[in-house]
């Protein structure tokens, strides 16, 4: 089970997940638009996330660059799996989840489940 993130940690991860390449502390400070954070605060958050195994880092010259170890989608799947595992009634939890998702998401779920149950065709 993955530990949930705090508010600022979540903001930092959401910013990094939207990026296509690794970012420096300064990049993250400048990229967080909801409010101003001190450079040292963001540096500490990035290092904490790295120690918690959420981020990789690489040094270029004197600057550390950070990037997520997993995608936002992979993280969401882990959280969903954890939620089902923590439930005393996975069936009820899944029913509640299906009640809460949009019609488009329901259709996508049906499509994926149908595809999962299709027989595999062996190649000759």
Short mmCIF file of N, CA and C in Angstrom, two decimals:
data_model
loop_
_atom_site.label_atom_id
_atom_site.label_comp_id
_atom_site.label_asym_id
_atom_site.label_seq_id
_atom_site.Cartn_x
_atom_site.Cartn_y
_atom_site.Cartn_z
N UNK A 1 0.85 -1.19 0.00
CA UNK A 1 0.00 0.00 0.00
C UNK A 1 0.89 1.24 0.00
N UNK A 2 0.61 2.14 -0.91
CA UNK A 2 1.38 3.37 -1.04
C UNK A 2 0.83 4.40 -0.06
N UNK A 3 1.71 5.13 0.58
CA UNK A 3 1.31 6.17 1.51
C UNK A 3 0.71 7.35 0.74
N UNK A 4 -0.38 7.89 1.27
CA UNK A 4 -1.01 9.05 0.64
C UNK A 4 -0.10 10.27 0.77
N UNK A 5 -0.23 11.16 -0.16
CA UNK A 5 0.60 12.37 -0.17
C UNK A 5 -0.10 13.52 0.53
N UNK A 6 0.69 14.42 1.09
CA UNK A 6 0.16 15.64 1.66
C UNK A 6 -0.23 16.60 0.54
N UNK A 7 -0.82 17.71 0.91
CA UNK A 7 -1.32 18.69 -0.06
C UNK A 7 -0.21 19.24 -0.97
N UNK A 8 0.89 19.70 -0.39
CA UNK A 8 1.97 20.25 -1.20
C UNK A 8 2.67 19.15 -2.01
N UNK A 9 2.85 17.97 -1.41
CA UNK A 9 3.43 16.84 -2.14
C UNK A 9 2.57 16.50 -3.36
N UNK A 10 1.26 16.49 -3.18
CA UNK A 10 0.35 16.20 -4.29
C UNK A 10 0.48 17.25 -5.39
N UNK A 11 0.56 18.51 -5.00
CA UNK A 11 0.71 19.59 -5.99
C UNK A 11 2.01 19.42 -6.78
N UNK A 12 3.08 19.08 -6.09
CA UNK A 12 4.37 18.88 -6.75
C UNK A 12 4.29 17.70 -7.71
N UNK A 13 3.71 16.57 -7.25
CA UNK A 13 3.61 15.40 -8.12
C UNK A 13 2.73 15.70 -9.33
N UNK A 14 1.61 16.38 -9.13
CA UNK A 14 0.72 16.72 -10.25
C UNK A 14 1.46 17.59 -11.28
N UNK A 15 2.25 18.54 -10.79
CA UNK A 15 3.04 19.37 -11.70
C UNK A 15 4.04 18.51 -12.49
N UNK A 16 4.77 17.65 -11.78
CA UNK A 16 5.78 16.81 -12.44
C UNK A 16 5.14 15.83 -13.42
N UNK A 17 3.96 15.29 -13.10
CA UNK A 17 3.28 14.37 -14.01
C UNK A 17 2.88 15.05 -15.32
N UNK A 18 2.66 16.34 -15.29
CA UNK A 18 2.28 17.07 -16.52
C UNK A 18 3.48 17.40 -17.40
N UNK A 19 4.68 17.20 -16.89
CA UNK A 19 5.90 17.57 -17.62
C UNK A 19 6.40 16.40 -18.47
N UNK A 20 7.14 16.72 -19.52
CA UNK A 20 7.69 15.68 -20.38
C UNK A 20 9.14 15.35 -20.05
N UNK A 21 9.79 16.20 -19.26
CA UNK A 21 11.18 15.93 -18.88
C UNK A 21 11.39 16.28 -17.41
N UNK A 22 12.55 15.89 -16.88
CA UNK A 22 12.88 16.15 -15.48
C UNK A 22 12.96 17.65 -15.22
N UNK A 23 12.63 18.04 -13.99
CA UNK A 23 12.60 19.46 -13.63
C UNK A 23 13.48 19.74 -12.41
N UNK A 24 14.06 20.93 -12.40
CA UNK A 24 14.86 21.38 -11.27
C UNK A 24 13.94 21.94 -10.18
N UNK A 25 14.53 22.19 -9.03
CA UNK A 25 13.77 22.82 -7.94
C UNK A 25 13.18 24.15 -8.44
N UNK A 26 14.00 24.96 -9.11
CA UNK A 26 13.53 26.26 -9.60
C UNK A 26 12.37 26.09 -10.56
N UNK A 27 12.44 25.09 -11.45
CA UNK A 27 11.34 24.83 -12.38
C UNK A 27 10.05 24.56 -11.62
N UNK A 28 10.14 23.75 -10.58
CA UNK A 28 8.95 23.39 -9.81
C UNK A 28 8.41 24.60 -9.06
N UNK A 29 9.31 25.37 -8.43
CA UNK A 29 8.87 26.59 -7.74
C UNK A 29 8.12 27.50 -8.70
N UNK A 30 8.68 27.70 -9.89
CA UNK A 30 8.05 28.58 -10.87
C UNK A 30 6.79 27.96 -11.48
N UNK A 31 6.71 26.64 -11.50
CA UNK A 31 5.57 25.96 -12.12
C UNK A 31 4.35 25.83 -11.25
N UNK A 32 4.54 25.90 -9.94
CA UNK A 32 3.39 25.81 -9.03
C UNK A 32 2.70 27.16 -8.98
N UNK A 33 1.51 27.22 -9.53
CA UNK A 33 0.84 28.52 -9.70
C UNK A 33 -0.18 28.84 -8.63
N UNK A 34 -0.58 27.85 -7.82
CA UNK A 34 -1.66 28.14 -6.87
C UNK A 34 -1.26 29.09 -5.75
N UNK A 35 0.03 29.07 -5.39
CA UNK A 35 0.54 30.06 -4.44
C UNK A 35 2.07 30.00 -4.44
N UNK A 36 2.69 31.01 -3.87
CA UNK A 36 4.15 31.10 -3.88
C UNK A 36 4.73 30.26 -2.75
N UNK A 37 5.75 29.48 -3.10
CA UNK A 37 6.43 28.65 -2.10
C UNK A 37 7.91 28.99 -2.11
N UNK A 38 8.53 28.94 -0.95
CA UNK A 38 9.96 29.20 -0.85
C UNK A 38 10.74 28.10 -1.56
N UNK A 39 11.84 28.48 -2.16
CA UNK A 39 12.72 27.54 -2.85
C UNK A 39 13.10 26.39 -1.92
N UNK A 40 13.48 26.72 -0.68
CA UNK A 40 13.92 25.69 0.26
C UNK A 40 12.79 24.72 0.62
N UNK A 41 11.56 25.22 0.66
CA UNK A 41 10.41 24.35 0.95
C UNK A 41 10.23 23.33 -0.16
N UNK A 42 10.29 23.78 -1.41
CA UNK A 42 10.11 22.88 -2.54
C UNK A 42 11.28 21.91 -2.64
N UNK A 43 12.50 22.38 -2.37
CA UNK A 43 13.67 21.50 -2.36
C UNK A 43 13.48 20.38 -1.34
N UNK A 44 12.97 20.72 -0.16
CA UNK A 44 12.73 19.73 0.88
C UNK A 44 11.64 18.74 0.46
N UNK A 45 10.56 19.25 -0.12
CA UNK A 45 9.46 18.38 -0.58
C UNK A 45 9.97 17.41 -1.65
N UNK A 46 10.75 17.90 -2.60
CA UNK A 46 11.29 17.03 -3.66
C UNK A 46 12.19 15.94 -3.07
N UNK A 47 13.04 16.32 -2.14
CA UNK A 47 13.91 15.32 -1.51
C UNK A 47 13.10 14.30 -0.69
N UNK A 48 12.07 14.78 0.01
CA UNK A 48 11.20 13.86 0.75
C UNK A 48 10.52 12.88 -0.19
N UNK A 49 10.02 13.38 -1.32
CA UNK A 49 9.36 12.50 -2.30
C UNK A 49 10.36 11.51 -2.90
N UNK A 50 11.60 11.93 -3.08
CA UNK A 50 12.62 11.00 -3.58
C UNK A 50 12.90 9.91 -2.55
N UNK A 51 13.04 10.30 -1.29
CA UNK A 51 13.29 9.30 -0.22
C UNK A 51 12.11 8.34 -0.06
N UNK A 52 10.90 8.83 -0.33
CA UNK A 52 9.70 7.98 -0.25
C UNK A 52 9.52 7.14 -1.51
N UNK A 53 10.46 7.27 -2.46
CA UNK A 53 10.49 6.47 -3.68
C UNK A 53 9.44 6.89 -4.72
N UNK A 54 9.03 8.14 -4.69
CA UNK A 54 8.12 8.68 -5.70
C UNK A 54 8.87 9.27 -6.89
N UNK A 55 10.11 9.74 -6.63
CA UNK A 55 10.87 10.45 -7.66
C UNK A 55 12.25 9.85 -7.87
N UNK A 56 12.76 10.00 -9.09
CA UNK A 56 14.17 9.78 -9.41
C UNK A 56 14.80 11.15 -9.53
N UNK A 57 16.11 11.21 -9.34
CA UNK A 57 16.79 12.48 -9.56
C UNK A 57 18.10 12.22 -10.30
N UNK A 58 18.52 13.26 -11.02
CA UNK A 58 19.78 13.20 -11.76
C UNK A 58 20.47 14.54 -11.61
N UNK A 59 21.76 14.48 -11.38
CA UNK A 59 22.53 15.72 -11.22
C UNK A 59 23.14 16.12 -12.56
N UNK A 60 22.91 17.36 -12.95
CA UNK A 60 23.51 17.94 -14.14
C UNK A 60 24.28 19.17 -13.68
N UNK A 61 25.60 19.09 -13.70
CA UNK A 61 26.41 20.17 -13.14
C UNK A 61 26.18 20.23 -11.64
N UNK A 62 25.71 21.36 -11.18
CA UNK A 62 25.43 21.53 -9.75
C UNK A 62 23.94 21.45 -9.43
N UNK A 63 23.12 21.12 -10.42
CA UNK A 63 21.66 21.16 -10.24
C UNK A 63 21.06 19.76 -10.30
N UNK A 64 20.16 19.47 -9.36
CA UNK A 64 19.41 18.22 -9.36
C UNK A 64 18.14 18.40 -10.18
N UNK A 65 17.83 17.39 -10.98
CA UNK A 65 16.60 17.35 -11.77
C UNK A 65 15.79 16.14 -11.33
N UNK A 66 14.49 16.34 -11.15
CA UNK A 66 13.60 15.32 -10.61
C UNK A 66 12.55 14.91 -11.63
N UNK A 67 12.22 13.61 -11.61
CA UNK A 67 11.13 13.12 -12.46
C UNK A 67 10.41 11.99 -11.72
N UNK A 68 9.12 11.82 -11.97
CA UNK A 68 8.35 10.78 -11.30
C UNK A 68 8.83 9.37 -11.68
N UNK A 69 8.75 8.46 -10.72
CA UNK A 69 9.09 7.06 -10.99
C UNK A 69 7.94 6.32 -11.65
N UNK A 70 6.71 6.76 -11.38
CA UNK A 70 5.53 6.15 -12.00
C UNK A 70 4.66 7.26 -12.56
N UNK A 71 3.81 6.90 -13.51
CA UNK A 71 2.90 7.89 -14.11
C UNK A 71 1.71 8.16 -13.19
N UNK A 72 1.00 9.22 -13.51
CA UNK A 72 -0.22 9.55 -12.76
C UNK A 72 -1.24 8.42 -12.89
N UNK A 73 -1.34 7.83 -14.07
CA UNK A 73 -2.27 6.71 -14.28
C UNK A 73 -1.90 5.50 -13.46
N UNK A 74 -0.61 5.19 -13.41
CA UNK A 74 -0.16 4.06 -12.58
C UNK A 74 -0.46 4.32 -11.11
N UNK A 75 -0.25 5.55 -10.67
CA UNK A 75 -0.55 5.89 -9.28
C UNK A 75 -2.05 5.76 -8.99
N UNK A 76 -2.88 6.23 -9.91
CA UNK A 76 -4.33 6.11 -9.72
C UNK A 76 -4.74 4.64 -9.62
N UNK A 77 -4.15 3.80 -10.45
CA UNK A 77 -4.47 2.36 -10.40
C UNK A 77 -4.06 1.75 -9.06
N UNK A 78 -2.89 2.16 -8.55
CA UNK A 78 -2.44 1.68 -7.24
C UNK A 78 -3.43 2.11 -6.16
N UNK A 79 -3.86 3.38 -6.21
CA UNK A 79 -4.81 3.87 -5.21
C UNK A 79 -6.14 3.12 -5.27
N UNK A 80 -6.59 2.83 -6.50
CA UNK A 80 -7.84 2.08 -6.66
C UNK A 80 -7.68 0.66 -6.09
N UNK A 81 -6.58 0.02 -6.39
CA UNK A 81 -6.32 -1.33 -5.87
C UNK A 81 -6.26 -1.31 -4.35
N UNK A 82 -5.57 -0.30 -3.80
CA UNK A 82 -5.49 -0.18 -2.34
C UNK A 82 -6.87 0.02 -1.72
N UNK A 83 -7.71 0.81 -2.38
CA UNK A 83 -9.07 1.06 -1.86
C UNK A 83 -9.87 -0.23 -1.82
N UNK A 84 -9.78 -1.03 -2.87
CA UNK A 84 -10.51 -2.31 -2.89
C UNK A 84 -9.95 -3.26 -1.84
N UNK A 85 -8.63 -3.27 -1.67
CA UNK A 85 -8.01 -4.16 -0.68
C UNK A 85 -8.38 -3.77 0.74
N UNK A 86 -8.53 -2.47 0.99
CA UNK A 86 -8.84 -1.98 2.33
C UNK A 86 -10.30 -2.15 2.70
N UNK A 87 -11.14 -2.39 1.72
CA UNK A 87 -12.57 -2.48 1.95
C UNK A 87 -12.94 -3.82 2.60
N UNK A 88 -13.92 -3.76 3.50
CA UNK A 88 -14.43 -5.01 4.06
C UNK A 88 -15.43 -5.67 3.11
N UNK A 89 -15.83 -4.93 2.06
CA UNK A 89 -16.73 -5.47 1.06
C UNK A 89 -16.33 -4.93 -0.32
N UNK A 90 -15.38 -5.59 -0.98
CA UNK A 90 -14.94 -5.12 -2.30
C UNK A 90 -16.10 -4.98 -3.28
N UNK A 91 -17.09 -5.85 -3.20
CA UNK A 91 -18.25 -5.77 -4.09
C UNK A 91 -18.99 -4.45 -3.90
N UNK A 92 -19.26 -4.10 -2.65
CA UNK A 92 -19.95 -2.84 -2.34
C UNK A 92 -19.12 -1.65 -2.78
N UNK A 93 -17.83 -1.72 -2.54
CA UNK A 93 -16.93 -0.64 -2.95
C UNK A 93 -16.95 -0.47 -4.47
N UNK A 94 -16.88 -1.59 -5.19
CA UNK A 94 -16.90 -1.53 -6.65
C UNK A 94 -18.24 -1.00 -7.16
N UNK A 95 -19.34 -1.43 -6.55
CA UNK A 95 -20.65 -0.92 -6.95
C UNK A 95 -20.75 0.59 -6.72
N UNK A 96 -20.25 1.05 -5.60
CA UNK A 96 -20.26 2.49 -5.30
C UNK A 96 -19.41 3.25 -6.32
N UNK A 97 -18.25 2.67 -6.65
CA UNK A 97 -17.37 3.29 -7.65
C UNK A 97 -18.08 3.41 -8.99
N UNK A 98 -18.73 2.34 -9.44
CA UNK A 98 -19.44 2.35 -10.72
C UNK A 98 -20.59 3.36 -10.70
N UNK A 99 -21.26 3.50 -9.55
CA UNK A 99 -22.33 4.51 -9.43
C UNK A 99 -21.80 5.93 -9.57
N UNK A 100 -20.54 6.16 -9.20
CA UNK A 100 -19.97 7.50 -9.17
C UNK A 100 -19.33 7.93 -10.49
N UNK A 101 -18.97 6.97 -11.35
CA UNK A 101 -18.27 7.35 -12.58
C UNK A 101 -19.26 7.80 -13.65
N UNK A 102 -18.75 8.53 -14.63
CA UNK A 102 -19.60 9.07 -15.68
C UNK A 102 -20.05 7.96 -16.64
N UNK A 103 -21.03 8.28 -17.47
CA UNK A 103 -21.50 7.32 -18.48
C UNK A 103 -20.38 6.96 -19.44
N UNK A 104 -19.57 7.94 -19.82
CA UNK A 104 -18.44 7.68 -20.72
C UNK A 104 -17.44 6.72 -20.07
N UNK A 105 -17.14 6.94 -18.79
CA UNK A 105 -16.22 6.05 -18.07
C UNK A 105 -16.81 4.65 -17.92
N UNK A 106 -18.14 4.57 -17.71
CA UNK A 106 -18.81 3.27 -17.64
C UNK A 106 -18.67 2.52 -18.95
N UNK A 107 -18.87 3.21 -20.06
CA UNK A 107 -18.72 2.59 -21.38
C UNK A 107 -17.28 2.11 -21.60
N UNK A 108 -16.32 2.90 -21.19
CA UNK A 108 -14.93 2.52 -21.32
C UNK A 108 -14.63 1.28 -20.48
N UNK A 109 -15.15 1.24 -19.27
CA UNK A 109 -14.96 0.09 -18.40
C UNK A 109 -15.56 -1.17 -19.03
N UNK A 110 -16.76 -1.05 -19.58
CA UNK A 110 -17.38 -2.20 -20.27
C UNK A 110 -16.51 -2.68 -21.43
N UNK A 111 -16.03 -1.72 -22.22
CA UNK A 111 -15.18 -2.07 -23.37
C UNK A 111 -13.93 -2.81 -22.93
N UNK A 112 -13.28 -2.31 -21.88
CA UNK A 112 -12.06 -2.95 -21.39
C UNK A 112 -12.34 -4.34 -20.82
N UNK A 113 -13.44 -4.48 -20.10
CA UNK A 113 -13.79 -5.80 -19.55
C UNK A 113 -14.13 -6.79 -20.67
N UNK A 114 -14.86 -6.32 -21.69
CA UNK A 114 -15.17 -7.19 -22.82
C UNK A 114 -13.90 -7.64 -23.52
N UNK A 115 -12.98 -6.73 -23.72
CA UNK A 115 -11.72 -7.05 -24.39
C UNK A 115 -10.91 -8.05 -23.57
N UNK A 116 -10.96 -7.91 -22.25
CA UNK A 116 -10.20 -8.80 -21.37
C UNK A 116 -10.72 -10.24 -21.46
N UNK A 117 -12.00 -10.40 -21.73
CA UNK A 117 -12.61 -11.73 -21.75
C UNK A 117 -12.67 -12.34 -23.15
N UNK A 118 -12.13 -11.63 -24.15
CA UNK A 118 -12.12 -12.19 -25.49
C UNK A 118 -11.09 -13.32 -25.55
N UNK A 119 -11.41 -14.41 -26.26
CA UNK A 119 -10.43 -15.50 -26.37
C UNK A 119 -9.23 -15.05 -27.20
N UNK A 120 -8.06 -15.54 -26.79
CA UNK A 120 -6.86 -15.20 -27.54
C UNK A 120 -6.78 -16.07 -28.79
N UNK A 121 -6.34 -15.49 -29.87
CA UNK A 121 -6.20 -16.21 -31.13
C UNK A 121 -4.75 -16.66 -31.25
N UNK A 122 -4.57 -17.96 -31.40
CA UNK A 122 -3.22 -18.48 -31.52
C UNK A 122 -2.72 -18.28 -32.95
N UNK A 123 -1.46 -17.89 -33.06
CA UNK A 123 -0.85 -17.73 -34.38
C UNK A 123 -0.27 -19.05 -34.83
N UNK A 124 -0.40 -19.33 -36.12
CA UNK A 124 0.13 -20.59 -36.66
C UNK A 124 1.56 -20.44 -37.10
#
